[in-house]
PDB file of C-alpha atoms in Angstrom:
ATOM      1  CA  UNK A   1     116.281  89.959 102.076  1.00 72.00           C
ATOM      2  CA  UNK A   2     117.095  92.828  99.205  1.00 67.00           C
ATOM      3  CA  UNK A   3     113.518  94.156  99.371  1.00 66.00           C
ATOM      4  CA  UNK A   4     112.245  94.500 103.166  1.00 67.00           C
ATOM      5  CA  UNK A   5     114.794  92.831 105.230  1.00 69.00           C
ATOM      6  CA  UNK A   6     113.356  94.323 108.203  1.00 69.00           C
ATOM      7  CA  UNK A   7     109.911  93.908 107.130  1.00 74.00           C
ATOM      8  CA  UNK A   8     107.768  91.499 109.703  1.00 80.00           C
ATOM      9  CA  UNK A   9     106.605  88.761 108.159  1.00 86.00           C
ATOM     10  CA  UNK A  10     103.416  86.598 109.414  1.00 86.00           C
ATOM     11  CA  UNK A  11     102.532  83.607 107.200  1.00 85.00           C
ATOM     12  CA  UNK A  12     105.098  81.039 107.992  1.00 90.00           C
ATOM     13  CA  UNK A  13     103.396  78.365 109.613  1.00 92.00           C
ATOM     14  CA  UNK A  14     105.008  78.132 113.692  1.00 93.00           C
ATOM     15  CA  UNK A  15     106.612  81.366 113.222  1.00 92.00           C
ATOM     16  CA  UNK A  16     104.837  84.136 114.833  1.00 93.00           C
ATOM     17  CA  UNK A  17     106.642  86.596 113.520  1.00 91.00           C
ATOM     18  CA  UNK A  18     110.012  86.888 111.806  1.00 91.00           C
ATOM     19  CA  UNK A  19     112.189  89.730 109.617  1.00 88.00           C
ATOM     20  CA  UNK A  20     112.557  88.568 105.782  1.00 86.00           C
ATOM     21  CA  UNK A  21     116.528  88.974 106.778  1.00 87.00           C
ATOM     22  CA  UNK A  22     115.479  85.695 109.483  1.00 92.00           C
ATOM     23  CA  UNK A  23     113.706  84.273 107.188  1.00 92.00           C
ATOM     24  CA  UNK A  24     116.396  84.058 105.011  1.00 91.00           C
ATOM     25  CA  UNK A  25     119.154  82.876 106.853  1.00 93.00           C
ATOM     26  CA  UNK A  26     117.265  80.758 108.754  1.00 94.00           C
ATOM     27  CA  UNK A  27     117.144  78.825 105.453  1.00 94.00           C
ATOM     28  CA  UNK A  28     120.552  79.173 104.476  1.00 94.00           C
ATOM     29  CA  UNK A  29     121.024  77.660 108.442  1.00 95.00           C
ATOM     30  CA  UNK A  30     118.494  74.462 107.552  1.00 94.00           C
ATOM     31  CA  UNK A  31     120.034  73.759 104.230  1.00 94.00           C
ATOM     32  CA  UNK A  32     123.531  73.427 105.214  1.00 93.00           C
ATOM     33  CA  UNK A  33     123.673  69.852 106.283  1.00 92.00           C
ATOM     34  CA  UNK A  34     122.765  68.882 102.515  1.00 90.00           C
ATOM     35  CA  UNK A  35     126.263  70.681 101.567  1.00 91.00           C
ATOM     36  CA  UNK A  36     124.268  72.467  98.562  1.00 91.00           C
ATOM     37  CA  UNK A  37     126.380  74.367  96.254  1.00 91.00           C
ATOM     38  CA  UNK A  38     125.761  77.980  95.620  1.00 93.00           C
ATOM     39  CA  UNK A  39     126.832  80.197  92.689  1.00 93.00           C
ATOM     40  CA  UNK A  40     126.061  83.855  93.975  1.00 88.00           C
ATOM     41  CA  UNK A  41     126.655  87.517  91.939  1.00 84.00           C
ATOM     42  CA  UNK A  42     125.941  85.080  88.256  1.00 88.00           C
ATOM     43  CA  UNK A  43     123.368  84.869  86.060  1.00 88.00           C
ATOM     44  CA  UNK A  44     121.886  82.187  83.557  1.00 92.00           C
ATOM     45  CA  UNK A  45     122.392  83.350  80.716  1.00 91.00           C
ATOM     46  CA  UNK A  46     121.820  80.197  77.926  1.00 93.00           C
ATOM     47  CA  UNK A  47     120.496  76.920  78.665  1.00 94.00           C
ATOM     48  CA  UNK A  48     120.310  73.981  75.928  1.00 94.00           C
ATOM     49  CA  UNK A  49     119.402  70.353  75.725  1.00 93.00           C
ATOM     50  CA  UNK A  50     122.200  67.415  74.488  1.00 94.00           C
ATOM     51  CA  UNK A  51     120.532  64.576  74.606  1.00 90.00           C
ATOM     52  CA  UNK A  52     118.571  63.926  78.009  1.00 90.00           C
ATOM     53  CA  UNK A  53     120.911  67.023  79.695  1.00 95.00           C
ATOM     54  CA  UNK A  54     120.515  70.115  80.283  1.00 96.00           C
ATOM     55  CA  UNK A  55     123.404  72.749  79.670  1.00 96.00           C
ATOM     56  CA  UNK A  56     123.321  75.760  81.729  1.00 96.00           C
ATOM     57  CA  UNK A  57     125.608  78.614  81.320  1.00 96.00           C
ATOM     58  CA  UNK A  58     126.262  82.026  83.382  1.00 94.00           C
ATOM     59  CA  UNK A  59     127.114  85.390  82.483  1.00 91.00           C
ATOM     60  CA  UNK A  60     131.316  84.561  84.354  1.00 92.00           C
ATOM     61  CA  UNK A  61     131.277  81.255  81.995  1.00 93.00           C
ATOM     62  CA  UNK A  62     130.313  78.478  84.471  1.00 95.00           C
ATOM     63  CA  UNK A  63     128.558  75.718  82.715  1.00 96.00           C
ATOM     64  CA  UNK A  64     126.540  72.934  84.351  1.00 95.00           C
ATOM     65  CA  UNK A  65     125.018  69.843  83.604  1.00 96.00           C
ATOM     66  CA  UNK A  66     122.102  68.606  85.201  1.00 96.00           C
ATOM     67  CA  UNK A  67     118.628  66.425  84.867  1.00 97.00           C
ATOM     68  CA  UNK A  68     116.181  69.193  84.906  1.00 97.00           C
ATOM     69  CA  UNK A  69     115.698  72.735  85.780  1.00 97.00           C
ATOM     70  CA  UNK A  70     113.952  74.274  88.556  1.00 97.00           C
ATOM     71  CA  UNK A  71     114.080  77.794  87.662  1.00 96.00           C
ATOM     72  CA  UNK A  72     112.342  80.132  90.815  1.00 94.00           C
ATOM     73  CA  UNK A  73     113.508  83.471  89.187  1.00 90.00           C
ATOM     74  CA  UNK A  74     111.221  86.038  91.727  1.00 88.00           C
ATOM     75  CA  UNK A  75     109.708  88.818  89.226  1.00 79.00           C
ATOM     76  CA  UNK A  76     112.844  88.430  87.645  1.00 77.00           C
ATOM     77  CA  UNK A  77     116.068  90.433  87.961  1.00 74.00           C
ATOM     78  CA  UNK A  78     115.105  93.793  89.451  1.00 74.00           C
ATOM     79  CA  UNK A  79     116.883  97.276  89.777  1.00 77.00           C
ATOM     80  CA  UNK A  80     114.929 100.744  91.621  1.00 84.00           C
ATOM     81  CA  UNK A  81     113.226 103.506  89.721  1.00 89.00           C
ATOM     82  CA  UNK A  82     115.620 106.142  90.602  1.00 91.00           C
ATOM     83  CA  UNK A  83     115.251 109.997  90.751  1.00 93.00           C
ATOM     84  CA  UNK A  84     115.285 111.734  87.555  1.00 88.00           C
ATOM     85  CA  UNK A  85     117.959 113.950  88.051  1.00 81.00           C
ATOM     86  CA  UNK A  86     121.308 113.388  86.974  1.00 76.00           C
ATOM     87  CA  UNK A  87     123.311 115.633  89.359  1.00 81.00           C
ATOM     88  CA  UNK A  88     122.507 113.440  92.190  1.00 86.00           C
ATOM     89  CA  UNK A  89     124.253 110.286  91.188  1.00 85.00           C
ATOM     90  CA  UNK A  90     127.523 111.219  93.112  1.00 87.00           C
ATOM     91  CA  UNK A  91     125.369 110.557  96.326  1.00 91.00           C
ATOM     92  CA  UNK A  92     123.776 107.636  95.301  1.00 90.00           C
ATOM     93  CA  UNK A  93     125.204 104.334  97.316  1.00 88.00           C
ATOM     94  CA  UNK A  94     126.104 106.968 100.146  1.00 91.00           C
ATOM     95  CA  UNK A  95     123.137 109.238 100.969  1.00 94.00           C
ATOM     96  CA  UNK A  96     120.985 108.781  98.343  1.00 95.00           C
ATOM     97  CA  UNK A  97     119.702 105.529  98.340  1.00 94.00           C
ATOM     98  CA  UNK A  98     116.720 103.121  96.998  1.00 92.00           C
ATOM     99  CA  UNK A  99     116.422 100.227  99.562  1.00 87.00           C
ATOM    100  CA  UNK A 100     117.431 100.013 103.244  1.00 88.00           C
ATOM    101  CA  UNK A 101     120.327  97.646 104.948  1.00 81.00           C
ATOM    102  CA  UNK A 102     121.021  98.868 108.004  1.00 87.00           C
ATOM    103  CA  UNK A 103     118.631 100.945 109.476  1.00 91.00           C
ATOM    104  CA  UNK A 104     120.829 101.873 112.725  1.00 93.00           C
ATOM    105  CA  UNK A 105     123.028 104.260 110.395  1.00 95.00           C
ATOM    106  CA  UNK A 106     119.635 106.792 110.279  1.00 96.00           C
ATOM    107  CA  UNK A 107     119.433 106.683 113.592  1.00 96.00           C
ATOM    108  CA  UNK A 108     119.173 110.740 115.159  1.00 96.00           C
ATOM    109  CA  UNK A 109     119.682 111.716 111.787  1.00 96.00           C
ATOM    110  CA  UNK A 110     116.756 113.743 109.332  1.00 97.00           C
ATOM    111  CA  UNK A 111     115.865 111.725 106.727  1.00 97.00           C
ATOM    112  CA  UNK A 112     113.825 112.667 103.440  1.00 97.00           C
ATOM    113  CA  UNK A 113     111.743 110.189 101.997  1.00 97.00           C
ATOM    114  CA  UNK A 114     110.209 110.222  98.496  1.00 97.00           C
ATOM    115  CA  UNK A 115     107.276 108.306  97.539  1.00 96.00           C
ATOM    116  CA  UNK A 116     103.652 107.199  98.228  1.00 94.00           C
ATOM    117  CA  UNK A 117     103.598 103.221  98.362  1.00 92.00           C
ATOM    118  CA  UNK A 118     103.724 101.051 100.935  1.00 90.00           C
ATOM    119  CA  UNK A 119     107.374 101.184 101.340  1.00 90.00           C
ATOM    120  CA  UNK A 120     107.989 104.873 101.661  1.00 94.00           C
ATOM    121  CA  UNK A 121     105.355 104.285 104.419  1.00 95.00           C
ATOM    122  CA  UNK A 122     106.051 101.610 105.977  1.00 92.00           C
ATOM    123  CA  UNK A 123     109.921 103.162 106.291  1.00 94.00           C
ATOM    124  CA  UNK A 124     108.836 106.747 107.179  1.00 96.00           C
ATOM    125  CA  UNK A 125     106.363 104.779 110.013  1.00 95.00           C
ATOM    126  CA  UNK A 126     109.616 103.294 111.484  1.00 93.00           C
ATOM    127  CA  UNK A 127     111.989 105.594 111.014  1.00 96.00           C
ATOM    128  CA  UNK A 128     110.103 108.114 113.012  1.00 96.00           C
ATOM    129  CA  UNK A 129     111.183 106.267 116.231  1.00 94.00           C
ATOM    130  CA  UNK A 130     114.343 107.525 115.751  1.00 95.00           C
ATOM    131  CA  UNK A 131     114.892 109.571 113.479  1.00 96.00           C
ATOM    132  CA  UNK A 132     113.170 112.934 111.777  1.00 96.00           C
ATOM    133  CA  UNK A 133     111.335 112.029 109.285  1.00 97.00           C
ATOM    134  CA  UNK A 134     110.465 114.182 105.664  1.00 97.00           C
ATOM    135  CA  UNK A 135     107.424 112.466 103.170  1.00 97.00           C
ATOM    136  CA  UNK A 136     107.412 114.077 100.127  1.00 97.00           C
ATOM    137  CA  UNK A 137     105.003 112.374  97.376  1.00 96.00           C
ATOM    138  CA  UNK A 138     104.106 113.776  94.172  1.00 94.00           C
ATOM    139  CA  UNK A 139     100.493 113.132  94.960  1.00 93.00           C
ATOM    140  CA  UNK A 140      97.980 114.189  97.143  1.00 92.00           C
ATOM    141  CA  UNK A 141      96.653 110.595  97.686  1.00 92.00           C
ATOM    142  CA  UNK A 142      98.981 107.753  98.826  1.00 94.00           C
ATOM    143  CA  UNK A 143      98.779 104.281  97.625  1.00 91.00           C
ATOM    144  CA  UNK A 144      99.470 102.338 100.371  1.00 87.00           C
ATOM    145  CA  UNK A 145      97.791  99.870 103.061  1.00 87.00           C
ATOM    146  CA  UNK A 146      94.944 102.694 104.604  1.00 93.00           C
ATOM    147  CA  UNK A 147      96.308 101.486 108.135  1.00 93.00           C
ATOM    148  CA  UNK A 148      99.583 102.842 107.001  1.00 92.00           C
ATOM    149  CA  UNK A 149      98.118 105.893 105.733  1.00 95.00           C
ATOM    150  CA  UNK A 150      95.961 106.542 108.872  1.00 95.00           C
ATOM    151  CA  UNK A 151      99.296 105.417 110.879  1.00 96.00           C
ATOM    152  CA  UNK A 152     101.152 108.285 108.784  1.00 95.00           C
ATOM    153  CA  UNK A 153      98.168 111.227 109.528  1.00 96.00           C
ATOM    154  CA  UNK A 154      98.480 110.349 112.979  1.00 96.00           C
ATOM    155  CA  UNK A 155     102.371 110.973 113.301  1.00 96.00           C
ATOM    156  CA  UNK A 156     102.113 114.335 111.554  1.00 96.00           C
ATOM    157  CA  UNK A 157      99.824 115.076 114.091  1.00 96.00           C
ATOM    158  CA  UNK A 158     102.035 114.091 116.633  1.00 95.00           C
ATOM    159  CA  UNK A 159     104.629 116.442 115.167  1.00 95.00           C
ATOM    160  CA  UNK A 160     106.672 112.990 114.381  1.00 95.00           C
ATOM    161  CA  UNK A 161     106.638 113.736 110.797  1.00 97.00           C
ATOM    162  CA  UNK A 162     106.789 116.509 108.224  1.00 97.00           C
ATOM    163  CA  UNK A 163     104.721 115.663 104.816  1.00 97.00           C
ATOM    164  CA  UNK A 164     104.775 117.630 101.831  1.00 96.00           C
ATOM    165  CA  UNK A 165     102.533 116.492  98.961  1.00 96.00           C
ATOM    166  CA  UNK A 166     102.586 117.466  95.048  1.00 95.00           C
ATOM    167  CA  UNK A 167     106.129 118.032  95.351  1.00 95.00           C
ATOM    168  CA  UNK A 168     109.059 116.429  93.618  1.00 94.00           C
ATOM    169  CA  UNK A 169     113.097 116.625  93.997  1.00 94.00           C
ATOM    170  CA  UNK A 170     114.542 119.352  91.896  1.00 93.00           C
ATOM    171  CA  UNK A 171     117.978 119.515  93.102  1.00 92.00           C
ATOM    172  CA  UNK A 172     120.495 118.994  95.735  1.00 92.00           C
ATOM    173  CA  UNK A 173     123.581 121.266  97.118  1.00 87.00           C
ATOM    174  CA  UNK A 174     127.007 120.116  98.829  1.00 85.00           C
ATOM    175  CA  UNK A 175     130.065 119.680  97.228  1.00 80.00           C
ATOM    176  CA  UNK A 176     131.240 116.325  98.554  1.00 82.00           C
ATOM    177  CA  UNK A 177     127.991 115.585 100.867  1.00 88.00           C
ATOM    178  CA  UNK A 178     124.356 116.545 100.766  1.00 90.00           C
ATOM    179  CA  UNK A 179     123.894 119.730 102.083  1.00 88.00           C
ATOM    180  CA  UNK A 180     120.172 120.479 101.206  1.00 92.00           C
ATOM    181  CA  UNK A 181     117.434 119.400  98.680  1.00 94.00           C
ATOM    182  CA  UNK A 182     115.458 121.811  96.975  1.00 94.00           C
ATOM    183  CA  UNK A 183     111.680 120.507  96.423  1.00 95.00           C
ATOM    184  CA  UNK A 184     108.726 121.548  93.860  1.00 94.00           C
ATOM    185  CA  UNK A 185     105.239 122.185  94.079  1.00 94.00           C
ATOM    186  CA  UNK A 186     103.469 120.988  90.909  1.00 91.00           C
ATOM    187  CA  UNK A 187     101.990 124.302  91.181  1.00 89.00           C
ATOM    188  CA  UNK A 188     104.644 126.906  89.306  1.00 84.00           C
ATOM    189  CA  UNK A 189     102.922 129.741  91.354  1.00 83.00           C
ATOM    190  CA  UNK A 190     103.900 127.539  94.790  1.00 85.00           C
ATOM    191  CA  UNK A 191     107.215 128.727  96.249  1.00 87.00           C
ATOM    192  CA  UNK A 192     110.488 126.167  96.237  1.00 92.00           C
ATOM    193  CA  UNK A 193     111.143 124.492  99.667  1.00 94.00           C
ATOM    194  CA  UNK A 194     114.596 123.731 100.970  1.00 95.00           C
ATOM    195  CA  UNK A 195     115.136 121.022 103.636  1.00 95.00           C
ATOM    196  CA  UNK A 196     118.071 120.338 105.097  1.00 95.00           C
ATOM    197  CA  UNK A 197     118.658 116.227 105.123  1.00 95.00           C
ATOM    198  CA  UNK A 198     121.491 113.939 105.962  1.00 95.00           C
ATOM    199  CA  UNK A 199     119.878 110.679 104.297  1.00 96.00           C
ATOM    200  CA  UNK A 200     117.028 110.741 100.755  1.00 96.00           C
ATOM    201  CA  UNK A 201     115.440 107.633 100.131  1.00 96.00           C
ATOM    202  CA  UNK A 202     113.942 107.147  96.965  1.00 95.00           C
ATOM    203  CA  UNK A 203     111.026 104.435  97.010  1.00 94.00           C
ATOM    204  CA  UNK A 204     109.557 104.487  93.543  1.00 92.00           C
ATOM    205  CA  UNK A 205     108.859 100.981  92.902  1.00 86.00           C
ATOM    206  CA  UNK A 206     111.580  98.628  90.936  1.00 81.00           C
ATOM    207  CA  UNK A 207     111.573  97.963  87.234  1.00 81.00           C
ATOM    208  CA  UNK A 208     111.492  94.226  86.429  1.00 76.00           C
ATOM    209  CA  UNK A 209     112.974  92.277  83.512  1.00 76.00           C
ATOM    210  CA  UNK A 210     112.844  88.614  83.098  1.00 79.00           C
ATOM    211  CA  UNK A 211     116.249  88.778  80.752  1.00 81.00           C
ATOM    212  CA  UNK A 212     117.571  85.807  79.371  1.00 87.00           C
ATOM    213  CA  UNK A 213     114.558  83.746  80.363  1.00 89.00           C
ATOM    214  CA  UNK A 214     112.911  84.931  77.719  1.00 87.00           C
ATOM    215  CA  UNK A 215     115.017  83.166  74.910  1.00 88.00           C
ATOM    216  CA  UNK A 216     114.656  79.473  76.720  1.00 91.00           C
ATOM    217  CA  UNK A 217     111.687  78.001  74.473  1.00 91.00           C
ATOM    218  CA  UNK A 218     109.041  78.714  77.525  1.00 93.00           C
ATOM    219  CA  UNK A 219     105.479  79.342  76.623  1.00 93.00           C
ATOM    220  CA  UNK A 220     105.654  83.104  79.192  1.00 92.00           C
ATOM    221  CA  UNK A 221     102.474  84.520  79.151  1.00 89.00           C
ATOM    222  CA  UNK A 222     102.775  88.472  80.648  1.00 87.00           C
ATOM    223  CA  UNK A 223     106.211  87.784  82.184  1.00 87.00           C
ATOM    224  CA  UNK A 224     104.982  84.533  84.261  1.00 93.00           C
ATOM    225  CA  UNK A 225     105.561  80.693  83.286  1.00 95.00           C
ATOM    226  CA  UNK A 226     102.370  78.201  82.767  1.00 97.00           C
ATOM    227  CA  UNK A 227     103.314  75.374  84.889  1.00 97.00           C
ATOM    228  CA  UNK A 228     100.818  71.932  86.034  1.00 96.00           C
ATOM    229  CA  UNK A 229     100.334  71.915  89.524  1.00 96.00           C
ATOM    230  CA  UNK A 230     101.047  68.274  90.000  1.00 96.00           C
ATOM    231  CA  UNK A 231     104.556  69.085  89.530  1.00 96.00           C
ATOM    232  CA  UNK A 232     105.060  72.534  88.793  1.00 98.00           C
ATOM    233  CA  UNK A 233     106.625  71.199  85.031  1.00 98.00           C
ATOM    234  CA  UNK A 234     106.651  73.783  82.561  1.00 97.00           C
ATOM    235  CA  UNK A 235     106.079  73.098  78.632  1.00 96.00           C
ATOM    236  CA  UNK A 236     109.625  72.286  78.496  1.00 95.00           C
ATOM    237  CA  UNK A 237     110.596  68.955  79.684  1.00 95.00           C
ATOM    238  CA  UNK A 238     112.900  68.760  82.824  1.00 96.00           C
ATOM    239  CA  UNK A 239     112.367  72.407  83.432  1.00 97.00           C
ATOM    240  CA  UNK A 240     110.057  73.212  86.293  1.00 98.00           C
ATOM    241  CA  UNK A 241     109.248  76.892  87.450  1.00 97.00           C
ATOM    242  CA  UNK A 242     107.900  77.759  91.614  1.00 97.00           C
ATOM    243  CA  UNK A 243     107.559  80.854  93.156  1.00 95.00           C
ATOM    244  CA  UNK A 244     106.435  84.158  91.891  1.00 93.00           C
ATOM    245  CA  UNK A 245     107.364  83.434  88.136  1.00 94.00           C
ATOM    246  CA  UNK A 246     105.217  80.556  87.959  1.00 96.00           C
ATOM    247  CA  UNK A 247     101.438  81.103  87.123  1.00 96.00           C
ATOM    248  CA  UNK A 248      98.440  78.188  87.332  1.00 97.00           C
ATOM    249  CA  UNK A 249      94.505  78.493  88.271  1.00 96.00           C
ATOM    250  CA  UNK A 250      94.591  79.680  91.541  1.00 96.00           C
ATOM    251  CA  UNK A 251      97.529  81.185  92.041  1.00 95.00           C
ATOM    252  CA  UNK A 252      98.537  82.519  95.470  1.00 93.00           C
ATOM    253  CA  UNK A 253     101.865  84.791  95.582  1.00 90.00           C
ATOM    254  CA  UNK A 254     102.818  83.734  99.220  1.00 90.00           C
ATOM    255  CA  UNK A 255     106.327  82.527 100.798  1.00 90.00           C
ATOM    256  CA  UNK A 256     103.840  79.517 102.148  1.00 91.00           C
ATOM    257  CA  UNK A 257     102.842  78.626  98.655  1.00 94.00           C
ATOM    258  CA  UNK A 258     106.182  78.899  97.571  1.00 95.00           C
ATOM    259  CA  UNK A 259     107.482  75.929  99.787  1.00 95.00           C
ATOM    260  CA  UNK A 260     104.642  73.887  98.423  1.00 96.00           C
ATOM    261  CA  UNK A 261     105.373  74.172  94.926  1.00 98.00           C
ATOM    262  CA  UNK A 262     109.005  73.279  95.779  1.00 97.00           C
ATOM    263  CA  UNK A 263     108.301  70.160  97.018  1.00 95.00           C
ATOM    264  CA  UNK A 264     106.412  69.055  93.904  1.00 97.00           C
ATOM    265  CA  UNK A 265     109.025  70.473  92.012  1.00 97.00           C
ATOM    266  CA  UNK A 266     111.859  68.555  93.614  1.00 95.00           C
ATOM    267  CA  UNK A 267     109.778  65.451  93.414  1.00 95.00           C
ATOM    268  CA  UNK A 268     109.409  65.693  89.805  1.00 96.00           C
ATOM    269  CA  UNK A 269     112.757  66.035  88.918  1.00 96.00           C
ATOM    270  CA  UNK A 270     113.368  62.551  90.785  1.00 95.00           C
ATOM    271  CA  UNK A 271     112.086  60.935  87.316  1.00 93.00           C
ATOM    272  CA  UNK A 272     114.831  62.673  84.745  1.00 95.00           C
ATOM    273  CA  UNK A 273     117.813  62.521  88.102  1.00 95.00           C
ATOM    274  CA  UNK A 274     116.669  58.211  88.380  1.00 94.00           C
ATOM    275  CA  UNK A 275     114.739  57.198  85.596  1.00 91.00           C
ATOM    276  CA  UNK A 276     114.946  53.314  86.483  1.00 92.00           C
ATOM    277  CA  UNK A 277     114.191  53.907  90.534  1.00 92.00           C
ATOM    278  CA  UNK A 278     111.103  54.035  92.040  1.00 90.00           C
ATOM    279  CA  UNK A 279     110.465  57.065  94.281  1.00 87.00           C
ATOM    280  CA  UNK A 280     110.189  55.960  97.591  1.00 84.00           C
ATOM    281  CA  UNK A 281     108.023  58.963  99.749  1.00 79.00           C
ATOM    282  CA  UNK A 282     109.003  58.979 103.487  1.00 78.00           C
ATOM    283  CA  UNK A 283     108.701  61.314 106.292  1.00 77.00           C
ATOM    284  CA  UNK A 284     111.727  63.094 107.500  1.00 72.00           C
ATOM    285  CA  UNK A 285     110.822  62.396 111.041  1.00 71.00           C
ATOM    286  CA  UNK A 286     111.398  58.618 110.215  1.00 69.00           C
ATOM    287  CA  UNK A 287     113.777  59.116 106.622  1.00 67.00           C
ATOM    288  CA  UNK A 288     117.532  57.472 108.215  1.00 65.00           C
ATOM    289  CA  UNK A 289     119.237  59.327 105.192  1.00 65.00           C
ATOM    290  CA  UNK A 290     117.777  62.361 106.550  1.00 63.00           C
ATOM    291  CA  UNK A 291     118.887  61.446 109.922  1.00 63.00           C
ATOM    292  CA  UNK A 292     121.886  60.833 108.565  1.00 69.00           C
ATOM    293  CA  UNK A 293     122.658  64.234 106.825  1.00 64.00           C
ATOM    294  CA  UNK A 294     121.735  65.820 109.967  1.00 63.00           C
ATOM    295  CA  UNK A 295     124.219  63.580 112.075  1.00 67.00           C
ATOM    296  CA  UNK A 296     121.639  62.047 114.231  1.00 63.00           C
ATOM    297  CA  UNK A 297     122.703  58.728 115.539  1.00 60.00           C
ATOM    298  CA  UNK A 298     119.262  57.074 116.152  1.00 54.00           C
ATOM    299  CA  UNK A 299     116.257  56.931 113.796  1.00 44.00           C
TER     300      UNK A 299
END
């Protein structure tokens, strides 16, 4: 929901189509009637065994205690490559900004966008509906989808949008609110551009950091976590790793996979939560505690 909320997405089985910002709190919808407990704006920051628990601090000084560990950390914690230059950070958060929210507030406004990946393109393609649209990329060549790129050709040729290649930011002017921005050619001999803008959008990629994570006794190899696929266990016991930050033969980085290797996650941790029961697999179209969590009278 931080990186593309708006962004379609296409591989979730029954769902044709849906925005990552759906996707999200349609899952935040589903998992309600298991009352789960969520700890937002911390972060783990030392985890240790006492005898067959786990100990898991945050960063504000929570501590838990739990069976086992399912950590689905992403790429890890993540913050935008931002522009260079440090007279702009007064704007930043305002009009100067690395990731998209809202996208009504560009609406029949001009809005400069810097960068040549598939987000700068993918935003310039849709802003262009309704708003004016700058591309400015350092590059001649951009790396994104070709469709995108041929998508992007075909709007300049439309007059839909302006693009201005081998140039970077230099500066901007306004006292209190962007005025202009003054771009560079690569090329000294090239004259300076100014373009009047209300919004810049910087899409330069993020830089990733796996923090803490590091320190917890797991075997990373090149920022991911070796786990077996028949439960996702990592060579810790009673921690398990799913999602992007997990790594096995075969690997697929999809939201589909993802839901897989929860499952086997969640059903290995069943062994350290009861040791002495026997897991007992049912369907939740005939489970009655299912039925029960959901309310529903008959089963």
């Amino acid at each position: 929901i931080e990186l593309y909320p708006d962004k379609p997405i296409y591989d979730i089985p029954a769902v044709p189509e849906c925005t990552g910002e759906e996707l999200t709190n349609n899952l935040i919808e589903q998992i309600k009637a298991f009352k789960t407990n969520f700890h937002l704006n911390e972060r783990v920051e030392e985890i240790k065994k006492v005898e067959k628990k786990w100990i898991t601090k945050t960063n504000k000084g929570t501590e838990f205690e739990s069976s086992s560990i399912i950590i689905a950390a992403g790429v890890g914690s993540f913050e935008p490559r931002k522009f260079p230059t440090k007279e702009i950070e007064k704007y930043e958060g305002k009009q100067i900004l690395y990731s998209i929210k809202d996208k009504t507030i560009f609406k029949d406004k001009t809005v400069t966008i810097f960068g040549g990946g598939d987000s700068a393109l993918d935003w310039a393609i849709e802003l262009s509906n309704t708003s004016k649209v700058i591309l400015v990329h350092r590059r001649d060549d951009f790396r994104g989808a070709q469709t995108s790129i041929d998508k992007i050709h075909k709007l300049k040729k439309e007059g839909k949008i302006e693009i201005y290649t081998k140039y970077q930011l230099k500066s901007v002017t306004g006292k209190n609110n962007i005025e202009n921005i003054i771009i560079k050619h690569e090329n000294e001999n090239e004259s300076e551009k100014e373009i009047k803008t209300d919004y810049v959008l910087g899409f330069f990629g993020l830089i990733m950091k796996l923090g803490p994570i590091t320190e917890w006794g797991l075997n990373i190899d090149k920022k991911h976590i070796p786990v077996n696929t028949e439960n996702f266990e990592t060579n810790q016991k009673g921690i398990f790793a799913i999602g992007d930050i997990c790594t096995y033969p075969g690997k697929l980085k999809l939201i589909l996979s993802g839901f897989h290797e929860g499952a086997l996650a969640a059903r290995g941790c069943f062994k350290y939560a009861r040791p002495d029961e026997k897991l007992r697999f049912e369907f939740s179209t005939t489970s009655k505690a299912t039925h029960e969590r959901l309310g529903i009278k008959k089963w």
